[in-house]
């Protein structure tokens, strides 16, 4: 049994997460950080893990429920930032043609 568990831990460690960390994720007693990418999309990330490339911390940490509540309050437009900019430009061009 121990050998099988060691193999599982090695397999998960190779992917960057240990069995203990997986158990913590399942128990959900972790501290999370709210992260945001350059498209202004939000997510949460466990604080014991490095923030993935392309994401940065938004300055909010806490239990999952608190982080998700912050995101729900803050992230009011689900469209990626590049799409919002494009749609604004198209709208401005259409208005300019009408004038």
PDB file of N, CA and C in Angstrom:
ATOM      1  N   UNK A   1       0.827  -1.194   0.000  1.00  0.00           N
ATOM      2  CA  UNK A   1       0.000   0.000   0.000  1.00  0.00           C
ATOM      3  C   UNK A   1       0.868   1.253   0.000  1.00  0.00           C
ATOM      4  N   UNK A   2       1.929   1.260   0.832  1.00  0.00           N
ATOM      5  CA  UNK A   2       2.798   2.436   0.888  1.00  0.00           C
ATOM      6  C   UNK A   2       3.494   2.670  -0.447  1.00  0.00           C
ATOM      7  N   UNK A   3       3.884   1.615  -1.117  1.00  0.00           N
ATOM      8  CA  UNK A   3       4.554   1.770  -2.409  1.00  0.00           C
ATOM      9  C   UNK A   3       3.607   2.402  -3.424  1.00  0.00           C
ATOM     10  N   UNK A   4       2.358   1.953  -3.414  1.00  0.00           N
ATOM     11  CA  UNK A   4       1.372   2.526  -4.343  1.00  0.00           C
ATOM     12  C   UNK A   4       1.141   3.998  -4.025  1.00  0.00           C
ATOM     13  N   UNK A   5       1.055   4.326  -2.741  1.00  0.00           N
ATOM     14  CA  UNK A   5       0.856   5.726  -2.351  1.00  0.00           C
ATOM     15  C   UNK A   5       2.058   6.563  -2.768  1.00  0.00           C
ATOM     16  N   UNK A   6       3.265   6.032  -2.588  1.00  0.00           N
ATOM     17  CA  UNK A   6       4.471   6.765  -2.988  1.00  0.00           C
ATOM     18  C   UNK A   6       4.482   7.018  -4.489  1.00  0.00           C
ATOM     19  N   UNK A   7       4.051   6.023  -5.270  1.00  0.00           N
ATOM     20  CA  UNK A   7       3.987   6.212  -6.721  1.00  0.00           C
ATOM     21  C   UNK A   7       2.970   7.297  -7.078  1.00  0.00           C
ATOM     22  N   UNK A   8       1.817   7.301  -6.391  1.00  0.00           N
ATOM     23  CA  UNK A   8       0.810   8.337  -6.649  1.00  0.00           C
ATOM     24  C   UNK A   8       1.361   9.706  -6.294  1.00  0.00           C
ATOM     25  N   UNK A   9       2.049   9.811  -5.147  1.00  0.00           N
ATOM     26  CA  UNK A   9       2.613  11.096  -4.745  1.00  0.00           C
ATOM     27  C   UNK A   9       3.660  11.558  -5.742  1.00  0.00           C
ATOM     28  N   UNK A  10       4.495  10.635  -6.223  1.00  0.00           N
ATOM     29  CA  UNK A  10       5.502  10.982  -7.216  1.00  0.00           C
ATOM     30  C   UNK A  10       4.822  11.456  -8.498  1.00  0.00           C
ATOM     31  N   UNK A  11       3.804  10.706  -8.936  1.00  0.00           N
ATOM     32  CA  UNK A  11       3.099  11.081 -10.162  1.00  0.00           C
ATOM     33  C   UNK A  11       2.504  12.479 -10.023  1.00  0.00           C
ATOM     34  N   UNK A  12       1.862  12.761  -8.897  1.00  0.00           N
ATOM     35  CA  UNK A  12       1.267  14.078  -8.696  1.00  0.00           C
ATOM     36  C   UNK A  12       2.343  15.138  -8.491  1.00  0.00           C
ATOM     37  N   UNK A  13       3.444  14.785  -7.832  1.00  0.00           N
ATOM     38  CA  UNK A  13       4.525  15.746  -7.630  1.00  0.00           C
ATOM     39  C   UNK A  13       5.120  16.171  -8.961  1.00  0.00           C
ATOM     40  N   UNK A  14       5.185  15.239  -9.899  1.00  0.00           N
ATOM     41  CA  UNK A  14       5.704  15.575 -11.220  1.00  0.00           C
ATOM     42  C   UNK A  14       4.824  16.617 -11.901  1.00  0.00           C
ATOM     43  N   UNK A  15       3.540  16.617 -11.577  1.00  0.00           N
ATOM     44  CA  UNK A  15       2.621  17.606 -12.143  1.00  0.00           C
ATOM     45  C   UNK A  15       2.566  18.865 -11.283  1.00  0.00           C
ATOM     46  N   UNK A  16       3.297  18.888 -10.189  1.00  0.00           N
ATOM     47  CA  UNK A  16       3.374  20.094  -9.379  1.00  0.00           C
ATOM     48  C   UNK A  16       2.438  20.134  -8.190  1.00  0.00           C
ATOM     49  N   UNK A  17       1.757  19.035  -7.878  1.00  0.00           N
ATOM     50  CA  UNK A  17       0.861  19.028  -6.725  1.00  0.00           C
ATOM     51  C   UNK A  17       1.008  17.695  -5.996  1.00  0.00           C
ATOM     52  N   UNK A  18       1.175  17.757  -4.692  1.00  0.00           N
ATOM     53  CA  UNK A  18       1.347  16.548  -3.896  1.00  0.00           C
ATOM     54  C   UNK A  18      -0.010  16.039  -3.432  1.00  0.00           C
ATOM     55  N   UNK A  19      -0.027  14.828  -2.922  1.00  0.00           N
ATOM     56  CA  UNK A  19      -1.274  14.261  -2.404  1.00  0.00           C
ATOM     57  C   UNK A  19      -1.817  15.111  -1.260  1.00  0.00           C
ATOM     58  N   UNK A  20      -0.930  15.599  -0.394  1.00  0.00           N
ATOM     59  CA  UNK A  20      -1.375  16.442   0.715  1.00  0.00           C
ATOM     60  C   UNK A  20      -2.057  17.692   0.188  1.00  0.00           C
ATOM     61  N   UNK A  21      -1.493  18.292  -0.830  1.00  0.00           N
ATOM     62  CA  UNK A  21      -2.107  19.481  -1.422  1.00  0.00           C
ATOM     63  C   UNK A  21      -3.448  19.131  -2.053  1.00  0.00           C
ATOM     64  N   UNK A  22      -3.558  17.962  -2.673  1.00  0.00           N
ATOM     65  CA  UNK A  22      -4.837  17.538  -3.246  1.00  0.00           C
ATOM     66  C   UNK A  22      -5.872  17.359  -2.145  1.00  0.00           C
ATOM     67  N   UNK A  23      -5.456  16.786  -1.016  1.00  0.00           N
ATOM     68  CA  UNK A  23      -6.384  16.608   0.099  1.00  0.00           C
ATOM     69  C   UNK A  23      -6.836  17.962   0.632  1.00  0.00           C
ATOM     70  N   UNK A  24      -5.918  18.928   0.705  1.00  0.00           N
ATOM     71  CA  UNK A  24      -6.291  20.274   1.145  1.00  0.00           C
ATOM     72  C   UNK A  24      -7.293  20.902   0.190  1.00  0.00           C
ATOM     73  N   UNK A  25      -7.091  20.686  -1.105  1.00  0.00           N
ATOM     74  CA  UNK A  25      -8.033  21.219  -2.088  1.00  0.00           C
ATOM     75  C   UNK A  25      -9.414  20.608  -1.887  1.00  0.00           C
ATOM     76  N   UNK A  26      -9.454  19.313  -1.607  1.00  0.00           N
ATOM     77  CA  UNK A  26     -10.733  18.639  -1.398  1.00  0.00           C
ATOM     78  C   UNK A  26     -11.412  19.141  -0.128  1.00  0.00           C
ATOM     79  N   UNK A  27     -10.632  19.384   0.924  1.00  0.00           N
ATOM     80  CA  UNK A  27     -11.192  19.871   2.187  1.00  0.00           C
ATOM     81  C   UNK A  27     -11.601  21.333   2.072  1.00  0.00           C
ATOM     82  N   UNK A  28     -11.002  22.048   1.158  1.00  0.00           N
ATOM     83  CA  UNK A  28     -11.280  23.454   0.884  1.00  0.00           C
ATOM     84  C   UNK A  28     -11.119  24.344   2.108  1.00  0.00           C
ATOM     85  N   UNK A  29     -10.093  24.072   2.889  1.00  0.00           N
ATOM     86  CA  UNK A  29      -9.772  24.947   4.017  1.00  0.00           C
ATOM     87  C   UNK A  29      -8.553  25.806   3.676  1.00  0.00           C
ATOM     88  N   UNK A  30      -8.339  25.999   2.398  1.00  0.00           N
ATOM     89  CA  UNK A  30      -7.175  26.739   1.919  1.00  0.00           C
ATOM     90  C   UNK A  30      -7.415  28.236   1.924  1.00  0.00           C
ATOM     91  N   UNK A  31      -6.319  28.964   1.856  1.00  0.00           N
ATOM     92  CA  UNK A  31      -6.376  30.405   1.632  1.00  0.00           C
ATOM     93  C   UNK A  31      -6.124  30.607   0.144  1.00  0.00           C
ATOM     94  N   UNK A  32      -6.976  31.393  -0.474  1.00  0.00           N
ATOM     95  CA  UNK A  32      -6.875  31.672  -1.903  1.00  0.00           C
ATOM     96  C   UNK A  32      -6.484  33.121  -2.123  1.00  0.00           C
ATOM     97  N   UNK A  33      -5.969  33.392  -3.302  1.00  0.00           N
ATOM     98  CA  UNK A  33      -5.726  34.757  -3.734  1.00  0.00           C
ATOM     99  C   UNK A  33      -6.512  34.982  -5.024  1.00  0.00           C
ATOM    100  N   UNK A  34      -7.071  36.161  -5.165  1.00  0.00           N
ATOM    101  CA  UNK A  34      -7.762  36.510  -6.406  1.00  0.00           C
ATOM    102  C   UNK A  34      -6.691  36.922  -7.406  1.00  0.00           C
ATOM    103  N   UNK A  35      -6.771  36.366  -8.599  1.00  0.00           N
ATOM    104  CA  UNK A  35      -5.814  36.693  -9.651  1.00  0.00           C
ATOM    105  C   UNK A  35      -6.564  37.258 -10.852  1.00  0.00           C
ATOM    106  N   UNK A  36      -5.846  38.046 -11.635  1.00  0.00           N
ATOM    107  CA  UNK A  36      -6.422  38.687 -12.816  1.00  0.00           C
ATOM    108  C   UNK A  36      -5.403  38.590 -13.947  1.00  0.00           C
ATOM    109  N   UNK A  37      -5.899  38.405 -15.168  1.00  0.00           N
ATOM    110  CA  UNK A  37      -4.978  38.339 -16.308  1.00  0.00           C
ATOM    111  C   UNK A  37      -5.050  39.629 -17.118  1.00  0.00           C
ATOM    112  N   UNK A  38      -4.278  39.704 -18.187  1.00  0.00           N
ATOM    113  CA  UNK A  38      -4.232  40.954 -18.954  1.00  0.00           C
ATOM    114  C   UNK A  38      -5.526  41.220 -19.710  1.00  0.00           C
ATOM    115  N   UNK A  39      -6.389  40.238 -19.824  1.00  0.00           N
ATOM    116  CA  UNK A  39      -7.714  40.440 -20.425  1.00  0.00           C
ATOM    117  C   UNK A  39      -8.742  40.860 -19.364  1.00  0.00           C
ATOM    118  N   UNK A  40      -8.258  41.112 -18.147  1.00  0.00           N
ATOM    119  CA  UNK A  40      -9.085  41.537 -17.011  1.00  0.00           C
ATOM    120  C   UNK A  40     -10.128  40.486 -16.637  1.00  0.00           C
ATOM    121  N   UNK A  41      -9.730  39.218 -16.752  1.00  0.00           N
ATOM    122  CA  UNK A  41     -10.553  38.100 -16.321  1.00  0.00           C
ATOM    123  C   UNK A  41     -10.041  37.653 -14.959  1.00  0.00           C
ATOM    124  N   UNK A  42     -10.943  37.321 -14.063  1.00  0.00           N
ATOM    125  CA  UNK A  42     -10.583  36.973 -12.695  1.00  0.00           C
ATOM    126  C   UNK A  42     -10.664  35.473 -12.465  1.00  0.00           C
ATOM    127  N   UNK A  43      -9.900  35.025 -11.482  1.00  0.00           N
ATOM    128  CA  UNK A  43      -9.963  33.651 -11.016  1.00  0.00           C
ATOM    129  C   UNK A  43      -9.440  33.631  -9.582  1.00  0.00           C
ATOM    130  N   UNK A  44      -9.483  32.461  -8.962  1.00  0.00           N
ATOM    131  CA  UNK A  44      -8.853  32.310  -7.651  1.00  0.00           C
ATOM    132  C   UNK A  44      -7.765  31.260  -7.772  1.00  0.00           C
ATOM    133  N   UNK A  45      -6.784  31.363  -6.900  1.00  0.00           N
ATOM    134  CA  UNK A  45      -5.637  30.467  -6.953  1.00  0.00           C
ATOM    135  C   UNK A  45      -5.195  30.183  -5.528  1.00  0.00           C
ATOM    136  N   UNK A  46      -4.885  28.922  -5.200  1.00  0.00           N
ATOM    137  CA  UNK A  46      -4.403  28.619  -3.848  1.00  0.00           C
ATOM    138  C   UNK A  46      -3.080  29.338  -3.580  1.00  0.00           C
ATOM    139  N   UNK A  47      -2.942  29.912  -2.390  1.00  0.00           N
ATOM    140  CA  UNK A  47      -1.744  30.703  -2.093  1.00  0.00           C
ATOM    141  C   UNK A  47      -0.483  29.850  -1.997  1.00  0.00           C
ATOM    142  N   UNK A  48      -0.620  28.531  -1.794  1.00  0.00           N
ATOM    143  CA  UNK A  48       0.584  27.699  -1.707  1.00  0.00           C
ATOM    144  C   UNK A  48       1.194  27.433  -3.080  1.00  0.00           C
ATOM    145  N   UNK A  49       0.496  27.787  -4.142  1.00  0.00           N
ATOM    146  CA  UNK A  49       1.005  27.586  -5.496  1.00  0.00           C
ATOM    147  C   UNK A  49       1.485  28.907  -6.069  1.00  0.00           C
ATOM    148  N   UNK A  50       2.484  28.860  -6.941  1.00  0.00           N
ATOM    149  CA  UNK A  50       2.920  30.061  -7.652  1.00  0.00           C
ATOM    150  C   UNK A  50       1.805  30.506  -8.592  1.00  0.00           C
ATOM    151  N   UNK A  51       1.624  31.802  -8.690  1.00  0.00           N
ATOM    152  CA  UNK A  51       0.629  32.342  -9.619  1.00  0.00           C
ATOM    153  C   UNK A  51       1.080  31.993 -11.033  1.00  0.00           C
ATOM    154  N   UNK A  52       0.184  31.457 -11.859  1.00  0.00           N
ATOM    155  CA  UNK A  52       0.589  31.039 -13.202  1.00  0.00           C
ATOM    156  C   UNK A  52       0.993  32.213 -14.087  1.00  0.00           C
ATOM    157  N   UNK A  53       1.793  31.905 -15.076  1.00  0.00           N
ATOM    158  CA  UNK A  53       2.232  32.923 -16.036  1.00  0.00           C
ATOM    159  C   UNK A  53       1.016  33.577 -16.677  1.00  0.00           C
ATOM    160  N   UNK A  54       1.088  34.876 -16.853  1.00  0.00           N
ATOM    161  CA  UNK A  54      -0.005  35.609 -17.469  1.00  0.00           C
ATOM    162  C   UNK A  54      -1.041  36.119 -16.482  1.00  0.00           C
ATOM    163  N   UNK A  55      -0.869  35.781 -15.224  1.00  0.00           N
ATOM    164  CA  UNK A  55      -1.792  36.210 -14.170  1.00  0.00           C
ATOM    165  C   UNK A  55      -1.014  36.975 -13.118  1.00  0.00           C
ATOM    166  N   UNK A  56      -1.701  37.874 -12.404  1.00  0.00           N
ATOM    167  CA  UNK A  56      -1.084  38.592 -11.284  1.00  0.00           C
ATOM    168  C   UNK A  56      -2.105  38.650 -10.153  1.00  0.00           C
ATOM    169  N   UNK A  57      -1.597  38.814  -8.940  1.00  0.00           N
ATOM    170  CA  UNK A  57      -2.499  38.904  -7.795  1.00  0.00           C
ATOM    171  C   UNK A  57      -3.245  40.233  -7.824  1.00  0.00           C
ATOM    172  N   UNK A  58      -4.514  40.192  -7.455  1.00  0.00           N
ATOM    173  CA  UNK A  58      -5.360  41.388  -7.444  1.00  0.00           C
ATOM    174  C   UNK A  58      -5.379  42.058  -6.075  1.00  0.00           C
ATOM    175  N   UNK A  59      -4.720  41.446  -5.083  1.00  0.00           N
ATOM    176  CA  UNK A  59      -4.636  42.062  -3.760  1.00  0.00           C
ATOM    177  C   UNK A  59      -5.673  41.585  -2.766  1.00  0.00           C
ATOM    178  N   UNK A  60      -6.404  40.531  -3.094  1.00  0.00           N
ATOM    179  CA  UNK A  60      -7.422  39.997  -2.187  1.00  0.00           C
ATOM    180  C   UNK A  60      -7.067  38.551  -1.882  1.00  0.00           C
ATOM    181  N   UNK A  61      -7.015  38.219  -0.590  1.00  0.00           N
ATOM    182  CA  UNK A  61      -6.742  36.850  -0.145  1.00  0.00           C
ATOM    183  C   UNK A  61      -7.751  36.464   0.912  1.00  0.00           C
ATOM    184  N   UNK A  62      -8.037  35.181   0.994  1.00  0.00           N
ATOM    185  CA  UNK A  62      -8.940  34.713   2.034  1.00  0.00           C
ATOM    186  C   UNK A  62      -9.536  33.371   1.675  1.00  0.00           C
ATOM    187  N   UNK A  63     -10.583  32.981   2.407  1.00  0.00           N
ATOM    188  CA  UNK A  63     -11.275  31.732   2.075  1.00  0.00           C
ATOM    189  C   UNK A  63     -11.911  31.825   0.689  1.00  0.00           C
ATOM    190  N   UNK A  64     -12.178  30.669   0.114  1.00  0.00           N
ATOM    191  CA  UNK A  64     -12.732  30.617  -1.241  1.00  0.00           C
ATOM    192  C   UNK A  64     -13.994  31.471  -1.375  1.00  0.00           C
ATOM    193  N   UNK A  65     -14.909  31.367  -0.422  1.00  0.00           N
ATOM    194  CA  UNK A  65     -16.177  32.103  -0.516  1.00  0.00           C
ATOM    195  C   UNK A  65     -15.950  33.611  -0.564  1.00  0.00           C
ATOM    196  N   UNK A  66     -15.019  34.112   0.236  1.00  0.00           N
ATOM    197  CA  UNK A  66     -14.739  35.556   0.233  1.00  0.00           C
ATOM    198  C   UNK A  66     -14.135  36.002  -1.096  1.00  0.00           C
ATOM    199  N   UNK A  67     -13.220  35.195  -1.619  1.00  0.00           N
ATOM    200  CA  UNK A  67     -12.595  35.536  -2.902  1.00  0.00           C
ATOM    201  C   UNK A  67     -13.623  35.519  -4.027  1.00  0.00           C
ATOM    202  N   UNK A  68     -14.497  34.515  -4.023  1.00  0.00           N
ATOM    203  CA  UNK A  68     -15.519  34.442  -5.061  1.00  0.00           C
ATOM    204  C   UNK A  68     -16.523  35.583  -4.938  1.00  0.00           C
ATOM    205  N   UNK A  69     -16.843  35.985  -3.708  1.00  0.00           N
ATOM    206  CA  UNK A  69     -17.753  37.123  -3.506  1.00  0.00           C
ATOM    207  C   UNK A  69     -17.127  38.404  -4.050  1.00  0.00           C
ATOM    208  N   UNK A  70     -15.824  38.577  -3.827  1.00  0.00           N
ATOM    209  CA  UNK A  70     -15.124  39.749  -4.365  1.00  0.00           C
ATOM    210  C   UNK A  70     -15.205  39.760  -5.894  1.00  0.00           C
ATOM    211  N   UNK A  71     -14.952  38.605  -6.500  1.00  0.00           N
ATOM    212  CA  UNK A  71     -14.993  38.515  -7.961  1.00  0.00           C
ATOM    213  C   UNK A  71     -16.399  38.820  -8.471  1.00  0.00           C
ATOM    214  N   UNK A  72     -17.409  38.274  -7.818  1.00  0.00           N
ATOM    215  CA  UNK A  72     -18.786  38.514  -8.255  1.00  0.00           C
ATOM    216  C   UNK A  72     -19.130  39.999  -8.211  1.00  0.00           C
ATOM    217  N   UNK A  73     -18.644  40.686  -7.180  1.00  0.00           N
ATOM    218  CA  UNK A  73     -18.919  42.116  -7.033  1.00  0.00           C
ATOM    219  C   UNK A  73     -18.105  42.950  -8.030  1.00  0.00           C
ATOM    220  N   UNK A  74     -16.881  42.533  -8.309  1.00  0.00           N
ATOM    221  CA  UNK A  74     -15.938  43.328  -9.093  1.00  0.00           C
ATOM    222  C   UNK A  74     -16.021  43.072 -10.592  1.00  0.00           C
ATOM    223  N   UNK A  75     -16.152  41.834 -10.986  1.00  0.00           N
ATOM    224  CA  UNK A  75     -16.098  41.449 -12.399  1.00  0.00           C
ATOM    225  C   UNK A  75     -17.502  41.521 -12.991  1.00  0.00           C
ATOM    226  N   UNK A  76     -17.908  42.702 -13.374  1.00  0.00           N
ATOM    227  CA  UNK A  76     -19.281  42.919 -13.825  1.00  0.00           C
ATOM    228  C   UNK A  76     -19.456  42.748 -15.330  1.00  0.00           C
ATOM    229  N   UNK A  77     -18.384  42.796 -16.078  1.00  0.00           N
ATOM    230  CA  UNK A  77     -18.449  42.615 -17.530  1.00  0.00           C
ATOM    231  C   UNK A  77     -17.568  41.425 -17.891  1.00  0.00           C
ATOM    232  N   UNK A  78     -18.191  40.330 -18.273  1.00  0.00           N
ATOM    233  CA  UNK A  78     -17.467  39.086 -18.505  1.00  0.00           C
ATOM    234  C   UNK A  78     -16.677  39.075 -19.815  1.00  0.00           C
ATOM    235  N   UNK A  79     -16.889  40.063 -20.659  1.00  0.00           N
ATOM    236  CA  UNK A  79     -16.165  40.077 -21.934  1.00  0.00           C
ATOM    237  C   UNK A  79     -14.685  40.360 -21.689  1.00  0.00           C
ATOM    238  N   UNK A  80     -13.789  39.694 -22.432  1.00  0.00           N
ATOM    239  CA  UNK A  80     -12.365  40.010 -22.325  1.00  0.00           C
ATOM    240  C   UNK A  80     -12.124  41.483 -22.670  1.00  0.00           C
ATOM    241  N   UNK A  81     -11.104  42.073 -22.078  1.00  0.00           N
ATOM    242  CA  UNK A  81     -10.793  43.493 -22.291  1.00  0.00           C
ATOM    243  C   UNK A  81     -10.592  43.808 -23.772  1.00  0.00           C
ATOM    244  N   UNK A  82      -9.939  42.919 -24.506  1.00  0.00           N
ATOM    245  CA  UNK A  82      -9.703  43.179 -25.935  1.00  0.00           C
ATOM    246  C   UNK A  82     -11.020  43.238 -26.707  1.00  0.00           C
ATOM    247  N   UNK A  83     -11.980  42.421 -26.348  1.00  0.00           N
ATOM    248  CA  UNK A  83     -13.281  42.458 -27.012  1.00  0.00           C
ATOM    249  C   UNK A  83     -14.024  43.745 -26.664  1.00  0.00           C
ATOM    250  N   UNK A  84     -13.966  44.169 -25.407  1.00  0.00           N
ATOM    251  CA  UNK A  84     -14.611  45.428 -25.013  1.00  0.00           C
ATOM    252  C   UNK A  84     -14.020  46.597 -25.797  1.00  0.00           C
ATOM    253  N   UNK A  85     -12.688  46.635 -25.910  1.00  0.00           N
ATOM    254  CA  UNK A  85     -12.039  47.717 -26.661  1.00  0.00           C
ATOM    255  C   UNK A  85     -12.467  47.695 -28.126  1.00  0.00           C
ATOM    256  N   UNK A  86     -12.499  46.510 -28.716  1.00  0.00           N
ATOM    257  CA  UNK A  86     -12.899  46.375 -30.120  1.00  0.00           C
ATOM    258  C   UNK A  86     -14.338  46.843 -30.315  1.00  0.00           C
ATOM    259  N   UNK A  87     -15.224  46.412 -29.446  1.00  0.00           N
ATOM    260  CA  UNK A  87     -16.631  46.803 -29.572  1.00  0.00           C
ATOM    261  C   UNK A  87     -16.806  48.307 -29.375  1.00  0.00           C
ATOM    262  N   UNK A  88     -16.045  48.895 -28.460  1.00  0.00           N
ATOM    263  CA  UNK A  88     -16.097  50.350 -28.261  1.00  0.00           C
ATOM    264  C   UNK A  88     -15.624  51.084 -29.518  1.00  0.00           C
ATOM    265  N   UNK A  89     -14.562  50.579 -30.150  1.00  0.00           N
ATOM    266  CA  UNK A  89     -14.028  51.212 -31.361  1.00  0.00           C
ATOM    267  C   UNK A  89     -15.036  51.120 -32.508  1.00  0.00           C
ATOM    268  N   UNK A  90     -15.654  49.961 -32.668  1.00  0.00           N
ATOM    269  CA  UNK A  90     -16.656  49.782 -33.725  1.00  0.00           C
ATOM    270  C   UNK A  90     -17.837  50.715 -33.482  1.00  0.00           C
ATOM    271  N   UNK A  91     -18.260  50.820 -32.241  1.00  0.00           N
ATOM    272  CA  UNK A  91     -19.374  51.709 -31.890  1.00  0.00           C
ATOM    273  C   UNK A  91     -19.024  53.169 -32.179  1.00  0.00           C
ATOM    274  N   UNK A  92     -17.811  53.572 -31.825  1.00  0.00           N
ATOM    275  CA  UNK A  92     -17.371  54.952 -32.072  1.00  0.00           C
ATOM    276  C   UNK A  92     -17.317  55.240 -33.572  1.00  0.00           C
ATOM    277  N   UNK A  93     -16.844  54.272 -34.366  1.00  0.00           N
ATOM    278  CA  UNK A  93     -16.793  54.454 -35.822  1.00  0.00           C
ATOM    279  C   UNK A  93     -18.200  54.589 -36.399  1.00  0.00           C
ATOM    280  N   UNK A  94     -19.120  53.791 -35.906  1.00  0.00           N
ATOM    281  CA  UNK A  94     -20.497  53.858 -36.397  1.00  0.00           C
ATOM    282  C   UNK A  94     -21.127  55.204 -36.055  1.00  0.00           C
ATOM    283  N   UNK A  95     -20.876  55.702 -34.864  1.00  0.00           N
ATOM    284  CA  UNK A  95     -21.405  57.010 -34.457  1.00  0.00           C
ATOM    285  C   UNK A  95     -20.797  58.124 -35.302  1.00  0.00           C
ATOM    286  N   UNK A  96     -19.506  58.010 -35.616  1.00  0.00           N
ATOM    287  CA  UNK A  96     -18.820  59.029 -36.420  1.00  0.00           C
ATOM    288  C   UNK A  96     -19.407  59.086 -37.828  1.00  0.00           C
ATOM    289  N   UNK A  97     -19.788  57.936 -38.372  1.00  0.00           N
ATOM    290  CA  UNK A  97     -20.379  57.903 -39.717  1.00  0.00           C
ATOM    291  C   UNK A  97     -21.753  58.573 -39.741  1.00  0.00           C
ATOM    292  N   UNK A  98     -22.461  58.506 -38.637  1.00  0.00           N
ATOM    293  CA  UNK A  98     -23.798  59.107 -38.569  1.00  0.00           C
ATOM    294  C   UNK A  98     -23.739  60.621 -38.460  1.00  0.00           C
ATOM    295  N   UNK A  99     -22.630  61.143 -37.995  1.00  0.00           N
ATOM    296  CA  UNK A  99     -22.505  62.605 -37.815  1.00  0.00           C
ATOM    297  C   UNK A  99     -22.024  63.289 -39.042  1.00  0.00           C
TER     298      UNK A  99
END
